Amino acid sequence: MDFPMFHLDWLNNRMLIAGIATLHVIINHGLAVGFIPFVTWLEQKGIRKSANNQITDLKWDQMVYKMMKVAFIITTTIGALTGVGIWFSASLISPTSIGSLIRVFYWAWFTEWLVFVTEVVLIMIYFLTWKNSNSSLKAKIRHIRFGWFLSLASWITMVIIVAILGFMMDPGNWTSNPNLINGFTNPLYLPQLFFRTPMAMLMAGVFGLFLITLFAKKEHEIRQYAVRAASKWIVFWSPFTLLGAYVYYKAIPEGMTANMSTAVGTIDFAQYYDLLKYIIIGGISLAVVIATVGLIRARIVRAYMVVVPVLFVFAFLGFFERVREFVRKPYVIGQYMYSNLLLEEDYPVYQKEGVLKHATYTSVSEITQENKVQAGEEVFMLACSRCHTGQGVNSVVDVFERMMGTKDTLNVNTMKAYMPNMHTGRNYMPPFPGNEAEAEALAVFIRYLQDTRATIEGAQTKGVDINPNYSVETLIKNQLNQPIDDHNE
């Protein structure tokens, strides 16, 4: 309401955030939170398996260094870019929600940024001083300690961010007593952390096993030892991951789990929910299978055998992120702000007086017979554009054509009658925030989109319009017309 609406009509706004965020989480969990302790653990093993006249097993250390190099390059390039990309895309597409989260979690985010800066410094030290650390046993032990400190810093960043992610799903008693502590200790915080921690470790183990098969020579004794080590890591963390997923799922409010089938692949693919949910069990099972092979017959493990488990485990986390993003609908912040960025407590006013009247950035404040299409577009931008497009992904035209079961011309009166009740039929959609006139204008606009196949432009291409009621001239005029307060004479 208080920001111009950025809009991508071909992609869908939430898809932009989802794509960037999912890639970032996969890299963060698999190659930072989980992989750094895995690599540090392997580096430590190099000292234990070295000869008496060696500081560490140099061939082993070289293999582990190559693994760390892959993680270092990916996390400091794609990982860093997607981290910034989340902030950039969220600021464009969901500025009201990100602003609210900053206000609630200001000190938590401040702390997270301090830890993140520490993490960046530590990963630079850990990677860039690796080779020099082999000069003495004391230097090598100090280097390994840096690895464990880096592991702790990586995990702490997740500890803080997971609290915010849990808050967005279920703020708990924050709604009645808003403060940082209540926001941080939301009902989904610990269950989600309990899932994400072992999940990160499992991803690291499977990806690490893949790198071992690439960097260690096939018949070398080091390769077999490393394959068994990675396999032990996978077997250890797999049951905790499965248990964490179950605990997390059971902690999700019942109203959110009702959205689960749609969350998996949008409403078009809801019928495949029973198939897709097996990605969870399948990903863990494949990891355990390849780990078992690695423990029993380490010599036969090849890179191509690990590719499918890697893809499944990474898809497992991506699938969970997709579900987490969707099941909290119709809210972007549970029980507080709807996914259209309108506050739940403001809805009675919007539904009585209309959403356009209270919008800062709109070209229409009052609907007439002549401006219905334009008014409908403004209502769409305010109430629908965070999740729907005109002609692209999750097109509002396609949605109504599906519901009506026809590709024929959509009926304006039918759509208008449906809108006030759409939340009842589809509880993952926010209630319609406007009044009857705005519902009709929106229906007229959707019909216009179907007839013309026009696309919808966001503020980045269309420009910005100010509500005529909020213009400088109007505000000055209203101020001058106000009666003089006798007490101030």
Short mmCIF file of C-alpha atoms in Angstrom, two decimals:
data_model
loop_
_atom_site.label_atom_id
_atom_site.label_comp_id
_atom_site.label_asym_id
_atom_site.label_seq_id
_atom_site.Cartn_x
_atom_site.Cartn_y
_atom_site.Cartn_z
CA MET A 1 0.00 0.00 0.00
CA ASP A 2 2.84 2.39 0.80
CA PHE A 3 5.22 1.26 -1.97
CA PRO A 4 4.98 1.31 -5.79
CA MET A 5 4.33 -2.21 -7.10
CA PHE A 6 7.19 -3.91 -8.94
CA HIS A 7 5.75 -6.62 -11.19
CA LEU A 8 7.06 -9.31 -13.58
CA ASP A 9 4.11 -10.43 -15.65
CA TRP A 10 5.94 -13.23 -17.44
CA LEU A 11 7.64 -14.89 -14.46
CA ASN A 12 5.47 -14.19 -11.40
CA ASN A 13 6.88 -12.11 -8.56
CA ARG A 14 7.10 -14.82 -5.92
CA MET A 15 8.88 -17.11 -8.40
CA LEU A 16 11.72 -14.59 -8.59
CA ILE A 17 12.24 -14.69 -4.82
CA ALA A 18 11.68 -18.45 -4.63
CA GLY A 19 14.25 -19.24 -7.31
CA ILE A 20 16.96 -17.07 -5.77
CA ALA A 21 16.19 -18.12 -2.19
CA THR A 22 16.06 -21.86 -2.92
CA LEU A 23 19.42 -21.80 -4.71
CA HIS A 24 20.92 -19.80 -1.84
CA VAL A 25 19.59 -22.17 0.82
CA ILE A 26 20.90 -25.23 -1.03
CA ILE A 27 24.38 -23.67 -1.25
CA ASN A 28 24.26 -22.36 2.32
CA HIS A 29 23.16 -25.66 3.83
CA GLY A 30 25.07 -28.05 1.61
CA LEU A 31 28.34 -26.14 1.14
CA ALA A 32 28.62 -24.01 4.29
CA VAL A 33 26.66 -25.16 7.33
CA GLY A 34 27.20 -28.84 6.60
CA PHE A 35 30.28 -28.96 4.39
CA ILE A 36 32.66 -26.88 6.51
CA PRO A 37 32.48 -29.21 9.56
CA PHE A 38 32.67 -32.20 7.19
CA VAL A 39 35.85 -30.87 5.57
CA THR A 40 37.34 -29.90 8.94
CA TRP A 41 36.61 -33.39 10.22
CA LEU A 42 38.37 -34.88 7.18
CA GLU A 43 41.34 -32.54 7.60
CA GLN A 44 41.64 -33.65 11.20
CA LYS A 45 41.68 -37.27 10.06
CA GLY A 46 44.75 -36.45 7.95
CA ILE A 47 46.79 -35.87 11.12
CA ARG A 48 45.56 -39.10 12.69
CA LYS A 49 46.43 -41.24 9.67
CA SER A 50 49.82 -39.62 9.01
CA ALA A 51 53.15 -41.36 9.59
CA ASN A 52 55.28 -40.54 12.63
CA ASN A 53 57.57 -38.33 10.57
CA GLN A 54 54.70 -36.39 8.98
CA ILE A 55 52.59 -33.49 10.16
CA THR A 56 49.68 -34.80 8.09
CA ASP A 57 49.13 -37.22 5.25
CA LEU A 58 49.96 -34.88 2.37
CA LYS A 59 48.03 -36.78 -0.32
CA TRP A 60 44.99 -36.92 1.92
CA ASP A 61 45.37 -33.25 2.78
CA GLN A 62 45.63 -32.32 -0.89
CA MET A 63 42.38 -34.17 -1.65
CA VAL A 64 40.54 -32.44 1.21
CA TYR A 65 41.95 -29.07 0.10
CA LYS A 66 40.52 -29.58 -3.39
CA MET A 67 37.12 -30.34 -1.86
CA MET A 68 37.31 -27.17 0.21
CA LYS A 69 38.32 -25.20 -2.88
CA VAL A 70 35.07 -26.19 -4.60
CA ALA A 71 33.02 -25.09 -1.59
CA PHE A 72 35.01 -21.85 -1.24
CA ILE A 73 34.51 -20.85 -4.87
CA ILE A 74 30.78 -21.64 -4.94
CA THR A 75 29.91 -20.07 -1.57
CA THR A 76 31.87 -16.87 -2.20
CA THR A 77 30.42 -16.39 -5.72
CA ILE A 78 26.98 -17.90 -6.29
CA GLY A 79 26.26 -18.16 -2.58
CA ALA A 80 27.18 -14.54 -1.94
CA LEU A 81 25.32 -13.25 -5.01
CA THR A 82 22.12 -15.12 -4.19
CA GLY A 83 22.34 -13.91 -0.58
CA VAL A 84 22.36 -10.33 -1.79
CA GLY A 85 19.77 -11.30 -4.40
CA ILE A 86 17.31 -12.35 -1.70
CA TRP A 87 17.47 -8.89 -0.12
CA PHE A 88 17.26 -7.14 -3.47
CA SER A 89 14.33 -9.18 -4.79
CA ALA A 90 12.45 -9.09 -1.47
CA SER A 91 12.86 -5.32 -1.31
CA LEU A 92 11.37 -5.01 -4.79
CA ILE A 93 8.57 -7.53 -4.52
CA SER A 94 7.70 -7.67 -0.83
CA PRO A 95 8.96 -4.43 0.75
CA THR A 96 6.23 -4.23 3.39
CA SER A 97 6.91 -7.71 4.74
CA ILE A 98 10.70 -7.36 4.75
CA GLY A 99 10.31 -3.98 6.47
CA SER A 100 8.13 -5.54 9.16
CA LEU A 101 10.62 -8.35 9.71
CA ILE A 102 13.48 -5.88 10.05
CA ARG A 103 11.55 -3.96 12.69
CA VAL A 104 10.78 -7.11 14.68
CA PHE A 105 14.19 -8.78 14.30
CA TYR A 106 16.44 -5.74 14.06
CA TRP A 107 18.86 -6.84 16.78
CA ALA A 108 18.75 -10.47 15.65
CA TRP A 109 19.66 -9.42 12.11
CA PHE A 110 22.31 -7.05 13.45
CA THR A 111 23.86 -9.96 15.33
CA GLU A 112 23.57 -12.22 12.29
CA TRP A 113 25.45 -9.70 10.15
CA LEU A 114 28.25 -9.53 12.73
CA VAL A 115 28.45 -13.33 12.71
CA PHE A 116 28.30 -13.35 8.91
CA VAL A 117 31.22 -10.91 8.64
CA THR A 118 33.12 -13.13 11.08
CA GLU A 119 32.24 -16.12 8.90
CA VAL A 120 33.58 -14.39 5.78
CA VAL A 121 36.85 -13.52 7.55
CA LEU A 122 37.22 -17.06 8.88
CA ILE A 123 36.57 -18.76 5.54
CA MET A 124 39.18 -16.52 3.90
CA ILE A 125 41.69 -17.40 6.62
CA TYR A 126 40.79 -21.08 6.56
CA PHE A 127 41.12 -21.52 2.80
CA LEU A 128 43.97 -19.14 2.01
CA THR A 129 46.23 -20.35 4.84
CA TRP A 130 45.64 -24.04 4.18
CA LYS A 131 48.92 -24.82 2.43
CA ASN A 132 51.02 -22.73 4.83
CA SER A 133 49.48 -24.57 7.78
CA ASN A 134 51.43 -27.69 6.83
CA SER A 135 54.66 -26.07 7.99
CA SER A 136 54.30 -27.40 11.55
CA LEU A 137 51.99 -29.50 13.67
CA LYS A 138 51.14 -26.47 15.79
CA ALA A 139 50.16 -24.49 12.68
CA LYS A 140 48.08 -27.38 11.38
CA ILE A 141 46.18 -27.77 14.64
CA ARG A 142 45.57 -24.02 14.71
CA HIS A 143 44.26 -24.22 11.15
CA ILE A 144 41.85 -27.01 12.09
CA ARG A 145 40.60 -24.89 14.99
CA PHE A 146 39.84 -22.13 12.51
CA GLY A 147 37.80 -24.72 10.62
CA TRP A 148 35.75 -25.55 13.71
CA PHE A 149 35.27 -21.86 14.54
CA LEU A 150 34.10 -21.32 10.96
CA SER A 151 31.72 -24.27 11.30
CA LEU A 152 30.25 -22.75 14.45
CA ALA A 153 29.84 -19.32 12.82
CA SER A 154 28.11 -20.87 9.80
CA TRP A 155 25.70 -22.73 12.05
CA ILE A 156 24.94 -19.65 14.18
CA THR A 157 23.86 -17.71 11.09
CA MET A 158 21.37 -20.49 10.40
CA VAL A 159 20.26 -20.49 14.06
CA ILE A 160 19.27 -16.83 13.75
CA ILE A 161 17.71 -16.95 10.27
CA VAL A 162 15.65 -20.06 11.07
CA ALA A 163 13.94 -18.12 13.88
CA ILE A 164 12.79 -15.54 11.31
CA LEU A 165 11.61 -18.24 8.88
CA GLY A 166 9.66 -19.93 11.66
CA PHE A 167 8.15 -16.59 12.68
CA MET A 168 6.84 -16.04 9.16
CA MET A 169 4.96 -19.32 9.37
CA ASP A 170 3.66 -19.04 12.93
CA PRO A 171 4.49 -16.00 15.12
CA GLY A 172 3.00 -17.70 18.17
CA ASN A 173 2.15 -15.33 21.01
CA TRP A 174 4.01 -12.43 19.34
CA THR A 175 0.68 -11.20 17.92
CA SER A 176 -0.63 -10.58 21.47
CA ASN A 177 2.69 -9.55 23.00
CA PRO A 178 4.99 -8.24 20.24
CA ASN A 179 8.65 -8.28 21.21
CA LEU A 180 11.86 -9.81 19.93
CA ILE A 181 11.95 -12.70 22.40
CA ASN A 182 8.41 -13.84 21.58
CA GLY A 183 9.15 -13.51 17.88
CA PHE A 184 12.39 -15.45 18.18
CA THR A 185 10.94 -18.30 20.25
CA ASN A 186 8.07 -19.02 17.89
CA PRO A 187 6.54 -22.54 17.85
CA LEU A 188 8.31 -23.62 14.64
CA TYR A 189 11.79 -22.37 15.54
CA LEU A 190 13.30 -25.41 17.25
CA PRO A 191 11.53 -28.05 15.08
CA GLN A 192 12.79 -26.32 11.94
CA LEU A 193 16.31 -26.00 13.34
CA PHE A 194 16.22 -29.66 14.33
CA PHE A 195 15.44 -30.52 10.71
CA ARG A 196 17.78 -28.13 8.93
CA THR A 197 20.90 -28.97 10.94
CA PRO A 198 21.10 -32.70 10.14
CA MET A 199 19.78 -32.00 6.63
CA ALA A 200 22.79 -29.74 6.00
CA MET A 201 25.14 -32.42 7.34
CA LEU A 202 23.56 -35.08 5.13
CA MET A 203 23.82 -32.89 2.03
CA ALA A 204 27.47 -32.20 2.84
CA GLY A 205 28.24 -35.89 3.22
CA VAL A 206 26.63 -36.90 -0.07
CA PHE A 207 28.19 -34.01 -2.00
CA GLY A 208 31.52 -34.69 -0.27
CA LEU A 209 31.35 -38.34 -1.34
CA PHE A 210 30.83 -37.18 -4.91
CA LEU A 211 33.90 -34.92 -4.74
CA ILE A 212 35.99 -37.71 -3.23
CA THR A 213 35.24 -39.92 -6.23
CA LEU A 214 36.39 -37.06 -8.48
CA PHE A 215 39.58 -36.03 -6.70
CA ALA A 216 40.97 -39.33 -5.36
CA LYS A 217 42.50 -41.88 -7.71
CA LYS A 218 40.41 -45.00 -8.22
CA GLU A 219 42.69 -47.66 -6.84
CA HIS A 220 44.41 -45.58 -4.20
CA GLU A 221 44.08 -46.53 -0.55
CA ILE A 222 43.21 -42.92 0.33
CA ARG A 223 40.09 -43.07 -1.87
CA GLN A 224 38.73 -46.13 -0.12
CA TYR A 225 39.44 -44.67 3.30
CA ALA A 226 37.77 -41.38 2.33
CA VAL A 227 34.73 -43.13 0.82
CA ARG A 228 34.24 -45.07 4.06
CA ALA A 229 34.64 -41.90 6.12
CA ALA A 230 32.02 -40.03 4.08
CA SER A 231 29.74 -43.07 4.20
CA LYS A 232 29.93 -43.15 8.00
CA TRP A 233 29.05 -39.46 8.07
CA ILE A 234 25.99 -40.06 5.85
CA VAL A 235 24.79 -43.06 7.83
CA PHE A 236 25.14 -41.13 11.09
CA TRP A 237 23.14 -38.07 9.96
CA SER A 238 20.45 -39.82 7.87
CA PRO A 239 18.18 -40.95 10.75
CA PHE A 240 18.42 -37.52 12.38
CA THR A 241 17.37 -35.93 9.07
CA LEU A 242 14.36 -38.19 8.74
CA LEU A 243 13.41 -37.64 12.38
CA GLY A 244 13.90 -33.88 11.98
CA ALA A 245 11.63 -33.83 8.92
CA TYR A 246 8.93 -35.68 10.86
CA VAL A 247 9.20 -33.38 13.90
CA TYR A 248 9.11 -30.33 11.65
CA TYR A 249 6.07 -31.61 9.78
CA LYS A 250 4.19 -32.43 12.98
CA ALA A 251 4.89 -28.92 14.33
CA ILE A 252 3.32 -27.20 11.31
CA PRO A 253 -0.19 -25.96 12.21
CA GLU A 254 -3.02 -28.09 10.84
CA GLY A 255 -4.34 -25.23 8.74
CA MET A 256 -1.02 -25.08 6.88
CA THR A 257 -0.74 -28.81 6.25
CA ALA A 258 -4.10 -28.57 4.49
CA ASN A 259 -2.25 -26.55 1.80
CA MET A 260 0.44 -29.20 1.43
CA SER A 261 -0.86 -30.91 -1.70
CA THR A 262 -1.04 -27.62 -3.57
CA ALA A 263 2.31 -26.50 -2.16
CA VAL A 264 4.18 -29.36 -3.78
CA GLY A 265 3.65 -28.33 -7.36
CA THR A 266 0.90 -25.70 -7.61
CA ILE A 267 -2.73 -26.65 -8.03
CA ASP A 268 -2.08 -28.13 -11.50
CA PHE A 269 0.01 -30.87 -9.97
CA ALA A 270 -1.83 -31.46 -6.71
CA GLN A 271 -2.79 -34.94 -7.90
CA TYR A 272 0.88 -35.92 -7.91
CA TYR A 273 1.34 -35.06 -4.23
CA ASP A 274 1.49 -38.70 -3.14
CA LEU A 275 4.26 -39.30 -5.68
CA LEU A 276 6.28 -36.16 -5.05
CA LYS A 277 6.29 -36.50 -1.26
CA TYR A 278 8.38 -39.65 -1.64
CA ILE A 279 11.27 -37.41 -2.68
CA ILE A 280 11.86 -37.01 1.04
CA ILE A 281 12.12 -40.69 1.82
CA GLY A 282 13.71 -41.43 -1.53
CA GLY A 283 16.46 -38.85 -1.08
CA ILE A 284 17.45 -40.15 2.33
CA SER A 285 17.12 -43.78 1.23
CA LEU A 286 19.38 -43.29 -1.78
CA ALA A 287 21.94 -41.57 0.45
CA VAL A 288 21.87 -44.49 2.87
CA VAL A 289 22.11 -47.02 0.04
CA ILE A 290 25.19 -45.42 -1.51
CA ALA A 291 26.71 -45.00 1.94
CA THR A 292 26.13 -48.66 2.71
CA VAL A 293 27.84 -49.60 -0.53
CA GLY A 294 30.68 -47.27 0.42
CA LEU A 295 31.09 -48.97 3.79
CA ILE A 296 31.00 -52.52 2.42
CA ARG A 297 32.59 -52.13 -1.02
CA ALA A 298 34.32 -48.75 -1.07
CA ARG A 299 36.39 -49.74 -4.08
CA ILE A 300 33.42 -49.96 -6.47
CA VAL A 301 31.95 -46.54 -5.70
CA ARG A 302 32.19 -44.27 -8.74
CA ALA A 303 31.18 -40.65 -9.35
CA TYR A 304 28.26 -41.56 -11.61
CA MET A 305 26.81 -43.71 -8.81
CA VAL A 306 26.67 -40.70 -6.48
CA VAL A 307 25.12 -38.22 -8.94
CA VAL A 308 21.53 -39.40 -8.41
CA PRO A 309 21.75 -39.38 -4.57
CA VAL A 310 23.23 -35.86 -4.74
CA LEU A 311 20.40 -34.65 -6.96
CA PHE A 312 17.75 -36.29 -4.79
CA VAL A 313 19.13 -34.93 -1.52
CA PHE A 314 19.45 -31.42 -2.94
CA ALA A 315 15.95 -31.73 -4.45
CA PHE A 316 14.74 -32.84 -1.01
CA LEU A 317 15.74 -29.50 0.49
CA GLY A 318 14.42 -27.56 -2.50
CA PHE A 319 11.13 -29.41 -2.15
CA PHE A 320 10.94 -28.53 1.54
CA GLU A 321 11.64 -24.87 0.76
CA ARG A 322 8.85 -24.87 -1.82
CA VAL A 323 6.45 -26.34 0.74
CA ARG A 324 7.54 -23.94 3.51
CA GLU A 325 6.99 -20.93 1.26
CA PHE A 326 3.52 -22.02 0.23
CA VAL A 327 1.92 -23.60 3.28
CA ARG A 328 1.96 -20.34 5.22
CA LYS A 329 -0.45 -18.88 2.68
CA PRO A 330 -2.67 -16.89 2.81
CA TYR A 331 -0.12 -15.10 4.98
CA VAL A 332 3.37 -13.88 4.30
CA ILE A 333 3.71 -13.38 8.08
CA GLY A 334 1.36 -15.71 9.89
CA GLN A 335 -1.77 -14.19 11.47
CA TYR A 336 -0.40 -10.69 10.78
CA MET A 337 0.18 -9.84 7.12
CA TYR A 338 -1.46 -11.48 4.11
CA SER A 339 0.55 -12.52 1.07
CA ASN A 340 -0.76 -9.44 -0.76
CA LEU A 341 1.14 -7.39 1.88
CA LEU A 342 -2.04 -6.05 3.50
CA LEU A 343 -2.38 -6.28 7.29
CA GLU A 344 -5.13 -8.56 8.55
CA GLU A 345 -6.28 -5.95 11.08
CA ASP A 346 -6.88 -3.40 8.30
CA TYR A 347 -9.22 -5.61 6.28
CA PRO A 348 -12.53 -4.37 7.80
CA VAL A 349 -11.68 -0.84 6.65
CA TYR A 350 -10.65 -1.96 3.14
CA GLN A 351 -13.72 -4.12 2.65
CA LYS A 352 -15.99 -1.28 3.70
CA GLU A 353 -14.35 1.75 2.08
CA GLY A 354 -12.33 0.09 -0.65
CA VAL A 355 -8.62 -0.62 -0.97
CA LEU A 356 -8.05 2.09 -3.60
CA LYS A 357 -9.08 4.89 -1.25
CA HIS A 358 -6.25 4.02 1.14
CA ALA A 359 -3.55 3.21 -1.43
CA THR A 360 -0.71 5.70 -1.72
CA TYR A 361 0.34 4.71 -5.23
CA THR A 362 -2.68 4.46 -7.53
CA SER A 363 -4.06 6.52 -10.40
CA VAL A 364 -7.66 5.80 -9.36
CA SER A 365 -9.25 6.66 -6.03
CA GLU A 366 -12.89 6.52 -7.12
CA ILE A 367 -14.42 4.04 -9.57
CA THR A 368 -16.61 5.30 -12.40
CA GLN A 369 -18.16 3.62 -15.43
CA GLU A 370 -15.41 5.07 -17.63
CA ASN A 371 -12.39 3.97 -15.58
CA LYS A 372 -13.43 0.43 -14.56
CA VAL A 373 -10.65 -1.30 -16.50
CA GLN A 374 -8.02 1.06 -15.13
CA ALA A 375 -9.46 0.73 -11.61
CA GLY A 376 -9.53 -3.05 -11.97
CA GLU A 377 -5.85 -3.05 -12.91
CA GLU A 378 -5.03 -0.97 -9.82
CA VAL A 379 -7.02 -3.36 -7.62
CA PHE A 380 -5.20 -6.29 -9.22
CA MET A 381 -1.82 -4.72 -8.50
CA LEU A 382 -2.73 -4.12 -4.86
CA ALA A 383 -4.59 -7.34 -4.11
CA CYS A 384 -3.38 -9.99 -6.56
CA SER A 385 -0.05 -9.18 -8.20
CA ARG A 386 2.22 -10.64 -5.52
CA CYS A 387 1.12 -14.14 -6.57
CA HIS A 388 -0.63 -13.81 -9.95
CA THR A 389 0.20 -12.48 -13.40
CA GLY A 390 -1.93 -11.38 -16.32
CA GLN A 391 -0.53 -13.75 -18.96
CA GLY A 392 2.49 -15.45 -17.37
CA VAL A 393 3.07 -17.99 -14.59
CA ASN A 394 -0.05 -18.47 -12.45
CA SER A 395 -2.07 -16.20 -14.75
CA VAL A 396 -5.30 -14.93 -13.17
CA VAL A 397 -7.03 -15.53 -16.51
CA ASP A 398 -5.91 -19.16 -16.58
CA VAL A 399 -7.03 -19.62 -12.98
CA PHE A 400 -10.57 -18.45 -13.72
CA GLU A 401 -10.73 -20.44 -16.96
CA ARG A 402 -9.73 -23.55 -15.01
CA MET A 403 -12.31 -22.88 -12.31
CA MET A 404 -15.05 -22.24 -14.86
CA GLY A 405 -13.98 -25.28 -16.84
CA THR A 406 -14.00 -23.35 -20.11
CA LYS A 407 -11.85 -21.34 -22.48
CA ASP A 408 -14.91 -19.34 -23.50
CA THR A 409 -15.44 -15.71 -22.54
CA LEU A 410 -15.40 -15.30 -18.76
CA ASN A 411 -18.56 -13.96 -17.16
CA VAL A 412 -18.01 -10.72 -15.24
CA ASN A 413 -20.93 -11.24 -12.86
CA THR A 414 -19.83 -14.77 -11.99
CA MET A 415 -16.30 -13.63 -11.19
CA LYS A 416 -17.60 -10.69 -9.20
CA ALA A 417 -19.85 -12.97 -7.12
CA TYR A 418 -16.97 -15.39 -6.50
CA MET A 419 -14.39 -12.91 -5.22
CA PRO A 420 -15.89 -12.13 -1.78
CA ASN A 421 -16.04 -15.91 -1.11
CA MET A 422 -12.80 -17.06 -2.73
CA HIS A 423 -10.98 -17.44 0.61
CA THR A 424 -13.61 -19.97 1.72
CA GLY A 425 -13.12 -22.10 -1.38
CA ARG A 426 -9.36 -21.65 -1.53
CA ASN A 427 -8.08 -21.00 1.95
CA TYR A 428 -4.52 -20.43 0.73
CA MET A 429 -5.74 -17.21 -0.91
CA PRO A 430 -6.24 -14.06 1.20
CA PRO A 431 -9.80 -12.75 1.48
CA PHE A 432 -10.63 -10.17 -1.16
CA PRO A 433 -9.69 -6.83 0.44
CA GLY A 434 -11.91 -4.53 -1.59
CA ASN A 435 -15.57 -3.56 -1.64
CA GLU A 436 -18.27 -4.60 -4.14
CA ALA A 437 -17.41 -1.90 -6.68
CA GLU A 438 -13.74 -2.96 -6.66
CA ALA A 439 -14.70 -6.63 -7.08
CA GLU A 440 -16.67 -5.68 -10.18
CA ALA A 441 -13.81 -3.54 -11.52
CA LEU A 442 -11.37 -6.42 -11.00
CA ALA A 443 -13.73 -8.81 -12.82
CA VAL A 444 -14.00 -6.37 -15.73
CA PHE A 445 -10.20 -6.12 -15.87
CA ILE A 446 -9.76 -9.91 -15.89
CA ARG A 447 -12.24 -10.13 -18.75
CA TYR A 448 -10.24 -7.38 -20.51
CA LEU A 449 -7.04 -9.43 -20.07
CA GLN A 450 -8.73 -12.48 -21.57
CA ASP A 451 -10.07 -10.55 -24.55
CA THR A 452 -6.91 -8.59 -25.35
CA ARG A 453 -4.17 -10.92 -23.99
CA ALA A 454 -2.59 -7.73 -22.64
CA THR A 455 0.30 -7.91 -20.19
CA ILE A 456 0.50 -5.97 -16.94
CA GLU A 457 3.30 -3.49 -16.37
CA GLY A 458 4.83 -2.84 -13.00
CA ALA A 459 6.05 0.45 -11.58
CA GLN A 460 9.53 -0.22 -13.00
CA THR A 461 8.20 0.24 -16.57
CA LYS A 462 4.86 2.00 -16.13
CA GLY A 463 6.05 4.66 -13.73
CA VAL A 464 4.50 5.82 -10.46
CA ASP A 465 1.09 7.40 -9.91
CA ILE A 466 0.10 9.07 -6.65
CA ASN A 467 -3.40 8.70 -5.26
CA PRO A 468 -5.14 12.03 -6.08
CA ASN A 469 -6.31 12.19 -2.46
CA TYR A 470 -2.68 12.14 -1.32
CA SER A 471 -1.29 14.73 -3.71
CA VAL A 472 0.45 17.80 -2.27
CA GLU A 473 -2.28 20.07 -3.62
CA THR A 474 -5.07 18.03 -2.03
CA LEU A 475 -3.33 17.78 1.32
CA ILE A 476 -2.70 21.55 1.41
CA LYS A 477 -6.30 22.22 0.41
CA ASN A 478 -7.64 19.92 3.12
CA GLN A 479 -5.38 21.55 5.66
CA LEU A 480 -6.55 25.02 4.75
CA ASN A 481 -10.20 23.97 4.90
CA GLN A 482 -9.89 22.52 8.40
CA PRO A 483 -11.76 24.54 11.08
CA ILE A 484 -9.54 26.55 13.43
CA ASP A 485 -9.17 25.01 16.87
CA ASP A 486 -10.38 27.59 19.46
CA HIS A 487 -7.78 26.35 21.92
CA ASN A 488 -4.99 27.33 19.57
CA GLU A 489 -6.23 30.85 18.77
#
